[in-house]
Tab-separated table of C-alpha atoms and ligand atoms in Angstrom:
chain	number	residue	atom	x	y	z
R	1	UNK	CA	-10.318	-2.958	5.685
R	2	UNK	CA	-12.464	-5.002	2.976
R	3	UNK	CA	-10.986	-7.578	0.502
R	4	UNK	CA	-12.265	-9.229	-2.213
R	5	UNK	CA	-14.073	-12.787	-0.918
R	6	UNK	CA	-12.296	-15.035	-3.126
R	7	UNK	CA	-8.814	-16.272	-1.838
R	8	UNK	CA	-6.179	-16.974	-4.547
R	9	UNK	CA	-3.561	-19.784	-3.242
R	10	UNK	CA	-0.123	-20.050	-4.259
R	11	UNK	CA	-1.020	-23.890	-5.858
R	12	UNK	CA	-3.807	-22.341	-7.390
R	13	UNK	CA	-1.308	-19.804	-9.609
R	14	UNK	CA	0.886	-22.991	-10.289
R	15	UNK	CA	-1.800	-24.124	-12.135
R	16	UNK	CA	-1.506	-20.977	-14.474
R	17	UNK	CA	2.141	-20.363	-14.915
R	18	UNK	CA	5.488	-22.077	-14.224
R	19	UNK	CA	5.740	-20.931	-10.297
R	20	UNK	CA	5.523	-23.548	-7.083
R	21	UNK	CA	3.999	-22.743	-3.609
R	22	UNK	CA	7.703	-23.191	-2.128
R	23	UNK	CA	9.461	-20.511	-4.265
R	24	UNK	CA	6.560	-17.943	-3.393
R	25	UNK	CA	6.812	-18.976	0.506
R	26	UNK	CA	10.258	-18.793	0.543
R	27	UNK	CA	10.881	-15.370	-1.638
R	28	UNK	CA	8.167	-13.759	-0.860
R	29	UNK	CA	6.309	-15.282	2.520
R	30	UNK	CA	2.757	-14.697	0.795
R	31	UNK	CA	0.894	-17.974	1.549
R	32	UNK	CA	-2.212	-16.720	-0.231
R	33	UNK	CA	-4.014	-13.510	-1.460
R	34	UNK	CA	-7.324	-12.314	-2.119
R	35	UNK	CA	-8.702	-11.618	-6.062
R	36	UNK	CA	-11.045	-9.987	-7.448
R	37	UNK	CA	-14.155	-11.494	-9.483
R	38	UNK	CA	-16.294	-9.966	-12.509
R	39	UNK	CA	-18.323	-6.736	-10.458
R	40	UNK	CA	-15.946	-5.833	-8.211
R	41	UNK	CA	-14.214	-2.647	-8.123
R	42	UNK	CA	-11.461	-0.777	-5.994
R	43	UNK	CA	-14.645	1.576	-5.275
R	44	UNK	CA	-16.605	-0.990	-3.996
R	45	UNK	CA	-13.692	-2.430	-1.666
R	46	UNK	CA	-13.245	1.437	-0.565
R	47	UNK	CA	-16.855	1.739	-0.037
R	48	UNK	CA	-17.094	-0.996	2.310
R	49	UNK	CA	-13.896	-0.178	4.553
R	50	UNK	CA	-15.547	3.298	4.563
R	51	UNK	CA	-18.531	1.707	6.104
R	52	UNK	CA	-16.799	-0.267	8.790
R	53	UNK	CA	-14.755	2.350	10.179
R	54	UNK	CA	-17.667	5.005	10.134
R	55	UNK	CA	-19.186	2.069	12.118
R	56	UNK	CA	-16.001	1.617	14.550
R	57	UNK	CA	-16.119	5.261	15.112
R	58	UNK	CA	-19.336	5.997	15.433
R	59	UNK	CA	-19.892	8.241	12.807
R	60	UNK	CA	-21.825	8.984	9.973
R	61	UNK	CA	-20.687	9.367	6.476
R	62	UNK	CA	-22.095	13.400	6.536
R	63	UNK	CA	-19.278	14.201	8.922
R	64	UNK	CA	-16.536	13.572	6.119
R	65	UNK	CA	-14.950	16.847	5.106
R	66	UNK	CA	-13.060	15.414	2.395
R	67	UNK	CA	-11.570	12.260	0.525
R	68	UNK	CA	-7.944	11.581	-0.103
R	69	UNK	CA	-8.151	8.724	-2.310
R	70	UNK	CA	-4.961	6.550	-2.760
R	71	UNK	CA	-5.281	4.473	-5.831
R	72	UNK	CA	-2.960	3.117	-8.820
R	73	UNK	CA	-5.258	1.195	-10.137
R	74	UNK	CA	-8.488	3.167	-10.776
R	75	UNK	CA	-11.415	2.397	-12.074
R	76	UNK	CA	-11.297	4.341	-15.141
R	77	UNK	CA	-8.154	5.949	-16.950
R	78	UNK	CA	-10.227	9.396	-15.741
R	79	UNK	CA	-11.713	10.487	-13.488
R	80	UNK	CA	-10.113	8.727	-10.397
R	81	UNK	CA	-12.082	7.009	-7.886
R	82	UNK	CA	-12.702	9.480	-5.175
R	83	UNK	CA	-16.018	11.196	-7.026
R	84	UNK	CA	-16.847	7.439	-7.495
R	85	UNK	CA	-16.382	6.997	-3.309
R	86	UNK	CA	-18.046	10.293	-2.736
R	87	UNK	CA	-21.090	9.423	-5.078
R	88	UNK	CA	-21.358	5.969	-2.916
R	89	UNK	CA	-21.200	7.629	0.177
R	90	UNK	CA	-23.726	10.175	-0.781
R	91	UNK	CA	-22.248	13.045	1.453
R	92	UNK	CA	-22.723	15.763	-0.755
R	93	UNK	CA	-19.581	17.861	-3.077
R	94	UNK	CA	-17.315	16.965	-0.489
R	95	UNK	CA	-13.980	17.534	-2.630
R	96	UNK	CA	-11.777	14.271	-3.403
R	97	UNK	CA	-8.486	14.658	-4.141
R	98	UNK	CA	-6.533	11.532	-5.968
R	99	UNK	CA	-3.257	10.851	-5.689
R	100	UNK	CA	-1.271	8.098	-7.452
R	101	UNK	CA	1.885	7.206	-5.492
R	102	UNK	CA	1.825	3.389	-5.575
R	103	UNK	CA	2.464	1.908	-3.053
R	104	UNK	CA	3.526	4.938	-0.929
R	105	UNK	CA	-0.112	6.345	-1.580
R	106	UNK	CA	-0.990	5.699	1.761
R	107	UNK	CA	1.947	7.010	3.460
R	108	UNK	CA	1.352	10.539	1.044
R	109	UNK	CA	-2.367	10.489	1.765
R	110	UNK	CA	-2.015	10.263	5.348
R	111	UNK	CA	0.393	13.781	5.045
R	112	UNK	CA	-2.415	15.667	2.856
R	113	UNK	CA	-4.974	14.972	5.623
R	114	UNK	CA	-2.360	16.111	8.462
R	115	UNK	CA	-1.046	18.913	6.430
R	116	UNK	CA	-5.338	19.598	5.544
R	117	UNK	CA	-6.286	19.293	9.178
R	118	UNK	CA	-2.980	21.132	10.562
R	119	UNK	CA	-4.002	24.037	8.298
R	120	UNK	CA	-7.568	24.326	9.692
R	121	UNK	CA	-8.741	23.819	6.275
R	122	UNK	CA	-10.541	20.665	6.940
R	123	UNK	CA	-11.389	18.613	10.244
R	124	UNK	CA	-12.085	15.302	8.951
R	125	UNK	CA	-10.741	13.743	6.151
R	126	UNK	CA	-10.650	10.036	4.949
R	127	UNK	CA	-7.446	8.658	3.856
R	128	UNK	CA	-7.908	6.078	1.095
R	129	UNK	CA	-5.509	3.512	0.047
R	130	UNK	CA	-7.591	1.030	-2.237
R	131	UNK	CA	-6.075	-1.646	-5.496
R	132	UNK	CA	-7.683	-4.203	-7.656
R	133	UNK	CA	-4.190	-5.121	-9.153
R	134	UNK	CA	-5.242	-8.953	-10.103
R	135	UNK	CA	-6.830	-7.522	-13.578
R	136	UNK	CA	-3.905	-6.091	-14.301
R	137	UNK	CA	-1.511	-9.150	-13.678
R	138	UNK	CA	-0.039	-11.253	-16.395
R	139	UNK	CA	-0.901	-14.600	-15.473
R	140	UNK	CA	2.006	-16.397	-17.812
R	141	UNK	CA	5.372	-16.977	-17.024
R	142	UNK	CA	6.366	-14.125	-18.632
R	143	UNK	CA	4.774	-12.448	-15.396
R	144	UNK	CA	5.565	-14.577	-12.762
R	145	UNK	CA	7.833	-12.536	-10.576
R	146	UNK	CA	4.765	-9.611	-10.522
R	147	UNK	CA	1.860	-11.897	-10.809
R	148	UNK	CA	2.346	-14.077	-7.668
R	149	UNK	CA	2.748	-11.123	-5.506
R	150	UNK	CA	0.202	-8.397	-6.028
R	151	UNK	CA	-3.229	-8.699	-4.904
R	152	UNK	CA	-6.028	-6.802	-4.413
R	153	UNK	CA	-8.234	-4.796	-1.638
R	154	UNK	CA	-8.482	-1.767	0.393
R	155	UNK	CA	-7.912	0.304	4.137
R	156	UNK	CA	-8.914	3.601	4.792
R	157	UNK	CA	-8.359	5.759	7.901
R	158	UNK	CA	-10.855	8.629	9.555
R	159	UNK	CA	-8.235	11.246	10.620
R	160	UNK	CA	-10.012	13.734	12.812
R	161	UNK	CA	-8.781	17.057	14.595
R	162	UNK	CA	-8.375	16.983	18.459
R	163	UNK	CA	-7.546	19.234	21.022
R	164	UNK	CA	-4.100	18.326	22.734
R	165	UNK	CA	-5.650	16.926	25.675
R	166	UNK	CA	-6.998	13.991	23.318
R	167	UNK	CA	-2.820	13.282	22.896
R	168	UNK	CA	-2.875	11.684	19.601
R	169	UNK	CA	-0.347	13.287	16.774
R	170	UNK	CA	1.537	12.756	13.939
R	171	UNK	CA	5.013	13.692	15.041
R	172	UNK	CA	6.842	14.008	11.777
R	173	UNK	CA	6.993	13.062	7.833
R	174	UNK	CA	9.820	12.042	5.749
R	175	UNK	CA	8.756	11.865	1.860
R	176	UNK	CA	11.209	11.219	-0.909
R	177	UNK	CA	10.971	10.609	-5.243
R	178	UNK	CA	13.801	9.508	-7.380
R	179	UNK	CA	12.524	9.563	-10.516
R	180	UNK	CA	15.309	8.293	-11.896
R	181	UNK	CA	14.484	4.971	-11.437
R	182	UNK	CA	10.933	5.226	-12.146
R	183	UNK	CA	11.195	2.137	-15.371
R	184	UNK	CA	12.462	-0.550	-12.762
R	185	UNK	CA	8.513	-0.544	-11.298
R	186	UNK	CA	5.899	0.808	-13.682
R	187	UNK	CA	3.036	0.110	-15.921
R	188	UNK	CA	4.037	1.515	-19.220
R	189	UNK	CA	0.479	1.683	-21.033
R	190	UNK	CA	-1.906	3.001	-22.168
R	191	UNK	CA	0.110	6.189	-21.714
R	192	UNK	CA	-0.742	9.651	-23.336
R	193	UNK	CA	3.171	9.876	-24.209
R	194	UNK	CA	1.997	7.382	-27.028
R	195	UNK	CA	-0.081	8.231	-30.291
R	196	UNK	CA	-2.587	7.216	-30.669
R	197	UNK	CA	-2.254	6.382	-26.403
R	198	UNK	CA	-4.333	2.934	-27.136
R	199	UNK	CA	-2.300	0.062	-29.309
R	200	UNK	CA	-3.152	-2.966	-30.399
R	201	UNK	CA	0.515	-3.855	-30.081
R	202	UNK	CA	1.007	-1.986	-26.765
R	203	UNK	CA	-1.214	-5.007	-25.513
R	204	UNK	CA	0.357	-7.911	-27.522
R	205	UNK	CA	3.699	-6.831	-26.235
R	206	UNK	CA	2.698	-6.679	-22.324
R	207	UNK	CA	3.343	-3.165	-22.097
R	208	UNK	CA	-0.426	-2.573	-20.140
R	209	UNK	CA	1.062	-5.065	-17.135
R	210	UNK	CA	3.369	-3.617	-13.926
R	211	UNK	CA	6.313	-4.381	-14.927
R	212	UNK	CA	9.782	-4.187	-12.361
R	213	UNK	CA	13.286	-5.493	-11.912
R	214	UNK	CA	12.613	-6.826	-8.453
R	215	UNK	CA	16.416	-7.532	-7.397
R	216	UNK	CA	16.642	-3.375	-8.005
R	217	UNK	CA	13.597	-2.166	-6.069
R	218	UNK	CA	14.668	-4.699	-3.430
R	219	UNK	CA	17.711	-2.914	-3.206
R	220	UNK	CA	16.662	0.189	-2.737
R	221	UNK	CA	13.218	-0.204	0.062
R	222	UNK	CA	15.800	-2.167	1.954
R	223	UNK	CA	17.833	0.676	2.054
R	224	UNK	CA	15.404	3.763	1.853
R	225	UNK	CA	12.721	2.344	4.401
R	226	UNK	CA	15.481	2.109	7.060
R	227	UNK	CA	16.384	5.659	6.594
R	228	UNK	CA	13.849	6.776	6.255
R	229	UNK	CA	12.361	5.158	9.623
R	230	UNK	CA	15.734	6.878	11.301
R	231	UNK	CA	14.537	10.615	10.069
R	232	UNK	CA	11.451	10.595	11.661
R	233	UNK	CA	12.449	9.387	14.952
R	234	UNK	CA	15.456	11.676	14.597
R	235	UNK	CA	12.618	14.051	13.865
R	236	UNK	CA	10.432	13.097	16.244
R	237	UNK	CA	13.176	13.278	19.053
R	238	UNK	CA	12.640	9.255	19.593
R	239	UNK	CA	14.862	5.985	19.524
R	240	UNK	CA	13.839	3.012	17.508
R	241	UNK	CA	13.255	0.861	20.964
R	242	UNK	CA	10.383	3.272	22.018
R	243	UNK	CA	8.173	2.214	19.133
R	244	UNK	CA	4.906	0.433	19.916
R	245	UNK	CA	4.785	-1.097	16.241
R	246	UNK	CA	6.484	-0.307	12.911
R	247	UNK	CA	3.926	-1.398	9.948
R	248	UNK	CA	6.123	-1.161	6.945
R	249	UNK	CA	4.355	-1.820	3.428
R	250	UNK	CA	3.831	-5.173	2.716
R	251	UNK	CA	6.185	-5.853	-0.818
R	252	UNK	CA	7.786	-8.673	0.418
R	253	UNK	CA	8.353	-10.632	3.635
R	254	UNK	CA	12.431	-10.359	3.604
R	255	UNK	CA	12.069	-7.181	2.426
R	256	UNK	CA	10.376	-6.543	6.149
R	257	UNK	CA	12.776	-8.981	7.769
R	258	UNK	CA	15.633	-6.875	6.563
R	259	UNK	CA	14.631	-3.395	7.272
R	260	UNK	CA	13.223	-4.692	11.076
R	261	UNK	CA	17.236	-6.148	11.208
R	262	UNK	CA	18.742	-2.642	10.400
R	263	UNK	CA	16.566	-0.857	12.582
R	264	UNK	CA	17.333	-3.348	15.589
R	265	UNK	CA	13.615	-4.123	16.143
R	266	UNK	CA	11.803	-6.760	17.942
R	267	UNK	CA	10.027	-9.424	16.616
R	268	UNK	CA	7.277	-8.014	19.022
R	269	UNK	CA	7.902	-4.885	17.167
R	270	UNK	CA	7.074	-5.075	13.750
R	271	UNK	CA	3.701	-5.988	12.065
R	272	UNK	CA	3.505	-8.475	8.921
R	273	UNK	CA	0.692	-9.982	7.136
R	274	UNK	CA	1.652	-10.207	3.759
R	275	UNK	CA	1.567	-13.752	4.456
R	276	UNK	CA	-2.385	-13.492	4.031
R	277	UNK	CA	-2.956	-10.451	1.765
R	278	UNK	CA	-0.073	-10.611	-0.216
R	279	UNK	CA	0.960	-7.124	-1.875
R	280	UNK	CA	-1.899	-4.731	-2.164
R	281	UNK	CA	0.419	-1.820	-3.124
R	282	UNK	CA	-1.229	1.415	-1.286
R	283	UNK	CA	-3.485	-1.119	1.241
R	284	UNK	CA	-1.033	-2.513	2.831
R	285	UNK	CA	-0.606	-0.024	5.317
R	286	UNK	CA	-4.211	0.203	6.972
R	287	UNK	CA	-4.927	-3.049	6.328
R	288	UNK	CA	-2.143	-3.800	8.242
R	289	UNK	CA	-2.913	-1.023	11.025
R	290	UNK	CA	-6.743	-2.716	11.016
R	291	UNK	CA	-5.528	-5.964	12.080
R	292	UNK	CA	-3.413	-4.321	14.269
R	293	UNK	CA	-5.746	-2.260	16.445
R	294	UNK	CA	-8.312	-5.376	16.342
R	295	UNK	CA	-5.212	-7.765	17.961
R	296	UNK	CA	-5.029	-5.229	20.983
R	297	UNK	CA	-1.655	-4.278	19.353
R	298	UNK	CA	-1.935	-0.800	19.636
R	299	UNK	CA	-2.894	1.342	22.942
R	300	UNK	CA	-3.271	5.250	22.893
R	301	UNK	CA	-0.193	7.099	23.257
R	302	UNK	CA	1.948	4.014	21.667
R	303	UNK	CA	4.528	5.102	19.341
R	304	UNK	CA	3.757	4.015	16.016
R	305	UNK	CA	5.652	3.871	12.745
R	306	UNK	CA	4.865	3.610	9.437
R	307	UNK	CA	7.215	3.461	5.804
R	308	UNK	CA	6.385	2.976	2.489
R	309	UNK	CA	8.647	2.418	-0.649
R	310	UNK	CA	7.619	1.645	-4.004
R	311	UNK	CA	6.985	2.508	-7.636
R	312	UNK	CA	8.489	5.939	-8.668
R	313	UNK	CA	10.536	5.282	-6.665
R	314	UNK	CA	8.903	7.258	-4.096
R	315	UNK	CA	8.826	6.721	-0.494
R	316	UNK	CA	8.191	8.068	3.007
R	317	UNK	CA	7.384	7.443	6.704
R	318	UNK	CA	5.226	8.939	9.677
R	319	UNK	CA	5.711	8.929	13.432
R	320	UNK	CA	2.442	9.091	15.155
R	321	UNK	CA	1.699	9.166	18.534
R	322	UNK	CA	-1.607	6.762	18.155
N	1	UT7	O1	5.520	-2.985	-3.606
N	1	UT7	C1	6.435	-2.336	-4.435
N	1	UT7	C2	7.792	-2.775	-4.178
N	1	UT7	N1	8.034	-4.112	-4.635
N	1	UT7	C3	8.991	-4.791	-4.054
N	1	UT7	O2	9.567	-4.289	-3.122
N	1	UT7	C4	9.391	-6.141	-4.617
N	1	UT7	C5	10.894	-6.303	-4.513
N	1	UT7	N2	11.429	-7.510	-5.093
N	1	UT7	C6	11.116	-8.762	-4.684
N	1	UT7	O3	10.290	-8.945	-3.837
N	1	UT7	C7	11.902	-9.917	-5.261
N	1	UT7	O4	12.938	-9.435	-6.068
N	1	UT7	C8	11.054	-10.936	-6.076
N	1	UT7	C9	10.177	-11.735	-5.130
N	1	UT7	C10	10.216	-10.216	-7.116
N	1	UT7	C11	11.968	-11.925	-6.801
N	1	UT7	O5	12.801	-12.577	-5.891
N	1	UT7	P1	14.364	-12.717	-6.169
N	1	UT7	O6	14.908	-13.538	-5.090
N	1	UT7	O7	14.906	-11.340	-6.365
N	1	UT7	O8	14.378	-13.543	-7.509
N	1	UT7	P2	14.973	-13.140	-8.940
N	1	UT7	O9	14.162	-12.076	-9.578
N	1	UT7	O10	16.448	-12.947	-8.832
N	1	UT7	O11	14.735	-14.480	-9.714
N	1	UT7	C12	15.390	-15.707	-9.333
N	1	UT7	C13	14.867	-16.802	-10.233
N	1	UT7	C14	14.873	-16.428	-11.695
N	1	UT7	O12	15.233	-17.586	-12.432
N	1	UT7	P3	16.734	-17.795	-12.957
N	1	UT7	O13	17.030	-16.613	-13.831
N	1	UT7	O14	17.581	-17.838	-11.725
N	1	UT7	O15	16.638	-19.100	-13.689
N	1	UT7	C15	13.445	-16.084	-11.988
N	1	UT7	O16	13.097	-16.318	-13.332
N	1	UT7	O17	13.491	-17.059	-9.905
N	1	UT7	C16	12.715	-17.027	-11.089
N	1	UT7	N3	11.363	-16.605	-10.750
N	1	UT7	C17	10.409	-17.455	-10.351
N	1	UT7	N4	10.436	-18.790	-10.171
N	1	UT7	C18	9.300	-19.372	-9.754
N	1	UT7	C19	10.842	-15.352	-10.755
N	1	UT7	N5	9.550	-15.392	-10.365
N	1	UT7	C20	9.272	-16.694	-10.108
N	1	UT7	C21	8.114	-17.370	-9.672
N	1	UT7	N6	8.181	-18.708	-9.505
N	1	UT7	N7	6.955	-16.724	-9.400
């Protein structure tokens, strides 16, 4: 994992907008989140959690087949940021694929690199989830149920091919969209629908920050997280109380509370640190799973679990035998 270095408190957004440190604590449970400053990129954060877990593995950057970069917030409008990761990383044409499914990127990234490495088409791919949301944030009142939540940073994950004897799977998938819903949690412009796609009023309106009806999306990844937990140990042949860890996507603290509740987990169960990062839309997941493995959390063979709802709506979870 890699964040930006500067940490953004919840007084310190008080100062810019009509919000209080109790109110985020208690609808939210972020305490504080990291930001971005001029010269960093979501490349850059990529780049270095790239670098620490080739270091964890042992590995060298030469031995990555291909990049599956998870982004909603690129760099640039075009091209995404996976030729800007591969140029960094200097390892050649490797291809890098870009996928934009907010905060389920990492969750859908994760099941191109199984689906790549199942196929024998590739034997080592890294899985990308990587945001620098704060630019995007409006820092006024009008944006103060978006603003006080996102955040920015990155995880990535070196998923490798073993033999059986080696244990470690993914045991099943679950991946949904319901398009339907997809203007309660979306960033309207610039947008190609529009001509000319730039506007001078497109700006003055808002319309270029995330915008979402949180009661509705709370709604539904209280409801669709659960579920979709339940197909993949239904899947997977496994009960809920045989899971190591569940690391759901960090959105919101009740939102985690509540789906651990319907699921009839364990405190001891469940990982949270939204507290710290706040939400870093397709990060949260291996930043999470970072923490997780450095805290001793996490043994091979554990069950592990992990769900993802968000913009789209689309959502999805793994089983993985770790
Ligand atoms: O990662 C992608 C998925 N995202 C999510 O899953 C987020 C889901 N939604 C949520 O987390 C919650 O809905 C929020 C944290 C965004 C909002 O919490 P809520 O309990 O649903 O509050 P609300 O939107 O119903 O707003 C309650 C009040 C409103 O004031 P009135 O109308 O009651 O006077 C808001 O204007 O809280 C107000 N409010 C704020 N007050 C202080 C909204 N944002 C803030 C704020 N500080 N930052």
């Amino acid at each position: 994992r890699a964040v930006p270095e500067r940490v953004v408190t919840n007084d310190d957004l008080s100062k810019l907008m009509d919000t209080t440190d109790e109110w985020i604590r208690q609808r939210t449970g972020i305490q504080q989140r990291h930001w971005a400053v001029e010269g960093d990129s979501a490349t850059g954060f990529s780049l270095l959690a790239t670098q620490r877990a080739l270091a964890k593995a042992g590995m060298e950057a030469s031995e990555i087949d291909a990049i599956v970069y998870a982004t909603s917030t690129s760099d640039h409008f075009a091209p995404g940021n996976g030729v800007y990761l591969q140029k960094a990383l200097g390892i050649g044409t490797v291809p890098a694929l870009d996928i934009r499914t907010q905060c389920s990127g990492f969750v859908y990234g994760l099941s191109i690199a199984d689906a790549y490495i199942k196929s024998g088409m590739y034997q080592t791919v890294l899985v990308v989830g990587s945001e620098l949301q704060s630019t995007g944030m409006d820092v006024t009142d009008r944006g103060r149920n978006t603003s006080v939540i996102f955040a920015d940073g990155a995880g990535v994950a070196i998923v490798q091919a073993c033999d059986e004897a080696a244990g470690s799977e993914i045991l099943a998938w679950d991946l949904h969209s319901e398009g339907e819903h997809a203007g309660l949690l979306w960033v309207d412009t610039p947008g190609s629908i529009y001509h000319p796609r730039n506007q001078a009023e497109h700006i003055a309106e808002g319309k270029g920050f995330l915008d979402m009806d949180g009661k509705e999306v709370f709604r539904h990844a209280t409801t669709r997280m659960p579920e979709s937990i339940n197909a993949v140990l239904e899947k997977g042949g496994k009960r809920a109380e045989e899971l190591a860890l569940l690391i759901p996507h960090q959105a919101n603290l009740r939102i985690s509370e509540m789906v651990q509740k319907r699921l009839g987990l364990r405190d001891d169960q469940v990982y949270n640190n939204i507290q710290r990062y706040g939400n870093t839309t397709s990060a949260t997941i291996p930043i999470a799973l970072d923490e997780a493995l450095e805290q001793g959390l996490l043994k091979r063979g554990d069950l592990l679990a992990i769900t993802a709802f968000g913009s789209g709506f689309l959502w999805g979870s793994a089983l993985i035998r770790y």
